[in-house]
Amino acid sequence: MAGPIERRIVPSVEPSAVGPRQVEREFRQRLAEGARLLPAGSARRRPRSLLTAGYTPKHRIQLFDTIWYLTNVRQNEDIRFFVGYVVQDGPSGPSPEIYPRIFYKDVSLVWRAASHYVRSEAENWIGKGDICTTLEDGEELISSDESTTDLPLEVQTAFEDLIRRTGRVRRDEKAVGLVLRRGPNDRIQAYRDFIEPRRRAQADRRNLVNGGRKIARFTRRHDPASLRFIRGYEPDFGRGILEVGNSSSRMYGGRLQRFRILSRNREIQYLFMAGPSHVWIVPPQATTTELSSYGVRTIDVATDEDLCLPGFEYHSPNGEDGSALDQIPAGYAGELNHHDPSRADASSWLERIPVIRQFRRRVLGRPYRAR
């Protein structure tokens, strides 16, 4: 029986300093030595057609034993993304398998790995990993557990750095279909290659965070002030700030700061995002070192999803199914964002959460001021 997954606290990584030509040579050398390309999409019949079609890696990022080889940034109608190749070398030497993937920046400003996709006359969306089941008014609801596709917090800044270096972004409507497996309209859950590494890792209870139970929850429904943490899992604003990064967003009005912060017990890590008018928390992650071939962690941190609302969240109460489209707790939606009218300001909810108030006071040194 394998032992528990190692836990390690490390600085955020940076893109490799070597140039695009050297990155491509290194990648092609792996293929020359027998490594196999294993795309899940339509390119699986002719995997090397990805290279002849221009999807050659130009950048390299490494965390633990996982390497991301990334093309230049692409853009389609829905997302801005990298075509990437995930390689996981082991103690015995270079990996014989290379997995093409799509890595994209979600509108919540988190970099994610797409698990699959659905496209038809009725549907067009990117698969967001595993599923979760909740009870609402006695009815069982199944939805995507989007945070299962979040890339490690330790590489988020590196992806952000690469996109900031980008000049003209090439339009590309083909890559998603070439790389990702296509599902039927009702396929919410990812396929086995995404799910099984998670199930194996979580079968050993020594790997679970707080035994798989939530590390924070709201004790009263629709009351943001009722948030309570399990002792030890609170963010450590005193001595737990690992680093501060910078980025920008038109949606959020300019400069953003990104604070990676450890919990008091050092078992998990948070990413606080702070813009001119908003503060929100990216779903926390474990400090485990095992990643899957999608470049994501196999161990989750369970928490109340309303703790991790982005500053602007989906809000379409007048849609055909308002309950499914409105992700802001009832009564807390603010004005619609003029860059994306499907999203409303969630500050009214977020700024009443005690941990966000503490972050503003202890880290930013400034209170919330409504726009």
PDB file of N, CA and C in Angstrom, residues 308-351:
ATOM      1  N   CYS A 308     -16.437  31.500  -1.355  1.00  0.00           N
ATOM      2  CA  CYS A 308     -15.519  31.748  -2.472  1.00  0.00           C
ATOM      3  C   CYS A 308     -16.218  32.334  -3.684  1.00  0.00           C
ATOM      4  N   LEU A 309     -17.250  33.142  -3.470  1.00  0.00           N
ATOM      5  CA  LEU A 309     -17.826  33.884  -4.592  1.00  0.00           C
ATOM      6  C   LEU A 309     -16.787  34.860  -5.132  1.00  0.00           C
ATOM      7  N   PRO A 310     -16.637  34.975  -6.445  1.00  0.00           N
ATOM      8  CA  PRO A 310     -15.794  36.051  -6.979  1.00  0.00           C
ATOM      9  C   PRO A 310     -16.473  37.396  -6.795  1.00  0.00           C
ATOM     10  N   GLY A 311     -15.730  38.464  -7.031  1.00  0.00           N
ATOM     11  CA  GLY A 311     -16.277  39.807  -6.850  1.00  0.00           C
ATOM     12  C   GLY A 311     -17.493  40.081  -7.706  1.00  0.00           C
ATOM     13  N   PHE A 312     -17.500  39.529  -8.921  1.00  0.00           N
ATOM     14  CA  PHE A 312     -18.678  39.566  -9.785  1.00  0.00           C
ATOM     15  C   PHE A 312     -19.065  38.125 -10.085  1.00  0.00           C
ATOM     16  N   GLU A 313     -20.336  37.797  -9.910  1.00  0.00           N
ATOM     17  CA  GLU A 313     -20.791  36.421 -10.088  1.00  0.00           C
ATOM     18  C   GLU A 313     -22.052  36.400 -10.935  1.00  0.00           C
ATOM     19  N   TYR A 314     -22.340  35.212 -11.516  1.00  0.00           N
ATOM     20  CA  TYR A 314     -23.518  35.072 -12.370  1.00  0.00           C
ATOM     21  C   TYR A 314     -24.783  35.496 -11.632  1.00  0.00           C
ATOM     22  N   HIS A 315     -25.601  36.280 -12.350  1.00  0.00           N
ATOM     23  CA  HIS A 315     -26.840  36.768 -11.774  1.00  0.00           C
ATOM     24  C   HIS A 315     -27.802  37.061 -12.905  1.00  0.00           C
ATOM     25  N   SER A 316     -28.703  36.124 -13.162  1.00  0.00           N
ATOM     26  CA  SER A 316     -29.701  36.304 -14.225  1.00  0.00           C
ATOM     27  C   SER A 316     -31.054  35.855 -13.695  1.00  0.00           C
ATOM     28  N   PRO A 317     -31.596  36.572 -12.745  1.00  0.00           N
ATOM     29  CA  PRO A 317     -32.848  36.126 -12.107  1.00  0.00           C
ATOM     30  C   PRO A 317     -34.043  36.091 -13.034  1.00  0.00           C
ATOM     31  N   ASN A 318     -33.942  36.739 -14.193  1.00  0.00           N
ATOM     32  CA  ASN A 318     -35.069  36.754 -15.125  1.00  0.00           C
ATOM     33  C   ASN A 318     -34.952  35.688 -16.199  1.00  0.00           C
ATOM     34  N   GLY A 319     -33.956  34.786 -16.050  1.00  0.00           N
ATOM     35  CA  GLY A 319     -33.800  33.715 -17.026  1.00  0.00           C
ATOM     36  C   GLY A 319     -34.897  32.675 -16.876  1.00  0.00           C
ATOM     37  N   GLU A 320     -34.881  31.721 -17.788  1.00  0.00           N
ATOM     38  CA  GLU A 320     -35.892  30.673 -17.749  1.00  0.00           C
ATOM     39  C   GLU A 320     -35.779  29.854 -16.471  1.00  0.00           C
ATOM     40  N   ASP A 321     -34.559  29.723 -15.949  1.00  0.00           N
ATOM     41  CA  ASP A 321     -34.349  28.991 -14.711  1.00  0.00           C
ATOM     42  C   ASP A 321     -33.510  29.869 -13.792  1.00  0.00           C
ATOM     43  N   GLY A 322     -34.161  30.837 -13.154  1.00  0.00           N
ATOM     44  CA  GLY A 322     -33.435  31.809 -12.354  1.00  0.00           C
ATOM     45  C   GLY A 322     -32.607  31.188 -11.255  1.00  0.00           C
ATOM     46  N   SER A 323     -33.099  30.132 -10.608  1.00  0.00           N
ATOM     47  CA  SER A 323     -32.364  29.535  -9.502  1.00  0.00           C
ATOM     48  C   SER A 323     -31.040  28.959  -9.954  1.00  0.00           C
ATOM     49  N   ALA A 324     -30.989  28.439 -11.183  1.00  0.00           N
ATOM     50  CA  ALA A 324     -29.754  27.830 -11.667  1.00  0.00           C
ATOM     51  C   ALA A 324     -28.759  28.877 -12.127  1.00  0.00           C
ATOM     52  N   LEU A 325     -29.249  30.033 -12.536  1.00  0.00           N
ATOM     53  CA  LEU A 325     -28.374  31.043 -13.098  1.00  0.00           C
ATOM     54  C   LEU A 325     -27.912  32.059 -12.062  1.00  0.00           C
ATOM     55  N   ASP A 326     -28.633  32.168 -10.962  1.00  0.00           N
ATOM     56  CA  ASP A 326     -28.297  33.163  -9.958  1.00  0.00           C
ATOM     57  C   ASP A 326     -27.436  32.519  -8.878  1.00  0.00           C
ATOM     58  N   GLN A 327     -26.137  32.855  -8.861  1.00  0.00           N
ATOM     59  CA  GLN A 327     -25.217  32.225  -7.922  1.00  0.00           C
ATOM     60  C   GLN A 327     -24.849  33.133  -6.759  1.00  0.00           C
ATOM     61  N   ILE A 328     -25.496  34.276  -6.648  1.00  0.00           N
ATOM     62  CA  ILE A 328     -25.304  35.163  -5.509  1.00  0.00           C
ATOM     63  C   ILE A 328     -26.449  34.916  -4.530  1.00  0.00           C
ATOM     64  N   PRO A 329     -26.172  34.763  -3.235  1.00  0.00           N
ATOM     65  CA  PRO A 329     -27.260  34.545  -2.281  1.00  0.00           C
ATOM     66  C   PRO A 329     -28.356  35.595  -2.405  1.00  0.00           C
ATOM     67  N   ALA A 330     -29.570  35.148  -2.202  1.00  0.00           N
ATOM     68  CA  ALA A 330     -30.739  36.004  -2.417  1.00  0.00           C
ATOM     69  C   ALA A 330     -30.643  37.291  -1.606  1.00  0.00           C
ATOM     70  N   GLY A 331     -30.859  38.400  -2.297  1.00  0.00           N
ATOM     71  CA  GLY A 331     -30.888  39.699  -1.652  1.00  0.00           C
ATOM     72  C   GLY A 331     -29.564  40.432  -1.620  1.00  0.00           C
ATOM     73  N   TYR A 332     -28.495  39.811  -2.151  1.00  0.00           N
ATOM     74  CA  TYR A 332     -27.163  40.421  -2.043  1.00  0.00           C
ATOM     75  C   TYR A 332     -26.565  40.837  -3.394  1.00  0.00           C
ATOM     76  N   ALA A 333     -27.289  40.664  -4.468  1.00  0.00           N
ATOM     77  CA  ALA A 333     -26.743  41.025  -5.780  1.00  0.00           C
ATOM     78  C   ALA A 333     -26.766  42.536  -5.977  1.00  0.00           C
ATOM     79  N   GLY A 334     -25.641  43.065  -6.449  1.00  0.00           N
ATOM     80  CA  GLY A 334     -25.546  44.488  -6.722  1.00  0.00           C
ATOM     81  C   GLY A 334     -25.720  44.792  -8.198  1.00  0.00           C
ATOM     82  N   GLU A 335     -25.082  45.865  -8.648  1.00  0.00           N
ATOM     83  CA  GLU A 335     -25.223  46.275 -10.040  1.00  0.00           C
ATOM     84  C   GLU A 335     -24.555  45.290 -10.986  1.00  0.00           C
ATOM     85  N   LEU A 336     -25.059  45.224 -12.214  1.00  0.00           N
ATOM     86  CA  LEU A 336     -24.463  44.369 -13.231  1.00  0.00           C
ATOM     87  C   LEU A 336     -23.150  44.969 -13.714  1.00  0.00           C
ATOM     88  N   ASN A 337     -22.217  44.093 -14.072  1.00  0.00           N
ATOM     89  CA  ASN A 337     -20.930  44.544 -14.586  1.00  0.00           C
ATOM     90  C   ASN A 337     -21.087  44.976 -16.038  1.00  0.00           C
ATOM     91  N   HIS A 338     -20.551  46.151 -16.387  1.00  0.00           N
ATOM     92  CA  HIS A 338     -20.787  46.649 -17.749  1.00  0.00           C
ATOM     93  C   HIS A 338     -19.934  45.921 -18.784  1.00  0.00           C
ATOM     94  N   HIS A 339     -18.876  45.204 -18.348  1.00  0.00           N
ATOM     95  CA  HIS A 339     -18.112  44.378 -19.286  1.00  0.00           C
ATOM     96  C   HIS A 339     -18.793  43.029 -19.525  1.00  0.00           C
ATOM     97  N   ASP A 340     -19.507  42.530 -18.517  1.00  0.00           N
ATOM     98  CA  ASP A 340     -20.186  41.239 -18.618  1.00  0.00           C
ATOM     99  C   ASP A 340     -21.515  41.350 -17.872  1.00  0.00           C
ATOM    100  N   PRO A 341     -22.595  41.724 -18.579  1.00  0.00           N
ATOM    101  CA  PRO A 341     -23.880  41.962 -17.922  1.00  0.00           C
ATOM    102  C   PRO A 341     -24.518  40.714 -17.312  1.00  0.00           C
ATOM    103  N   SER A 342     -23.937  39.533 -17.555  1.00  0.00           N
ATOM    104  CA  SER A 342     -24.477  38.328 -16.912  1.00  0.00           C
ATOM    105  C   SER A 342     -24.012  38.212 -15.467  1.00  0.00           C
ATOM    106  N   ARG A 343     -23.094  39.104 -15.041  1.00  0.00           N
ATOM    107  CA  ARG A 343     -22.531  39.041 -13.690  1.00  0.00           C
ATOM    108  C   ARG A 343     -22.860  40.316 -12.915  1.00  0.00           C
ATOM    109  N   ALA A 344     -23.170  40.102 -11.642  1.00  0.00           N
ATOM    110  CA  ALA A 344     -23.505  41.226 -10.770  1.00  0.00           C
ATOM    111  C   ALA A 344     -22.470  41.352  -9.659  1.00  0.00           C
ATOM    112  N   ASP A 345     -22.412  42.532  -9.086  1.00  0.00           N
ATOM    113  CA  ASP A 345     -21.491  42.820  -7.990  1.00  0.00           C
ATOM    114  C   ASP A 345     -21.912  42.023  -6.748  1.00  0.00           C
ATOM    115  N   ALA A 346     -20.974  41.225  -6.224  1.00  0.00           N
ATOM    116  CA  ALA A 346     -21.256  40.406  -5.033  1.00  0.00           C
ATOM    117  C   ALA A 346     -20.700  41.032  -3.762  1.00  0.00           C
ATOM    118  N   SER A 347     -20.273  42.293  -3.807  1.00  0.00           N
ATOM    119  CA  SER A 347     -19.644  42.929  -2.652  1.00  0.00           C
ATOM    120  C   SER A 347     -20.552  42.969  -1.437  1.00  0.00           C
ATOM    121  N   SER A 348     -21.845  43.134  -1.658  1.00  0.00           N
ATOM    122  CA  SER A 348     -22.759  43.226  -0.531  1.00  0.00           C
ATOM    123  C   SER A 348     -22.695  41.971   0.329  1.00  0.00           C
ATOM    124  N   TRP A 349     -22.469  40.825  -0.284  1.00  0.00           N
ATOM    125  CA  TRP A 349     -22.285  39.558   0.454  1.00  0.00           C
ATOM    126  C   TRP A 349     -20.862  39.446   0.990  1.00  0.00           C
ATOM    127  N   LEU A 350     -19.896  39.650   0.121  1.00  0.00           N
ATOM    128  CA  LEU A 350     -18.500  39.408   0.482  1.00  0.00           C
ATOM    129  C   LEU A 350     -18.042  40.292   1.631  1.00  0.00           C
ATOM    130  N   GLU A 351     -18.417  41.569   1.607  1.00  0.00           N
ATOM    131  CA  GLU A 351     -17.894  42.500   2.596  1.00  0.00           C
ATOM    132  C   GLU A 351     -18.524  42.340   3.973  1.00  0.00           C
TER     133      GLU A 351
END
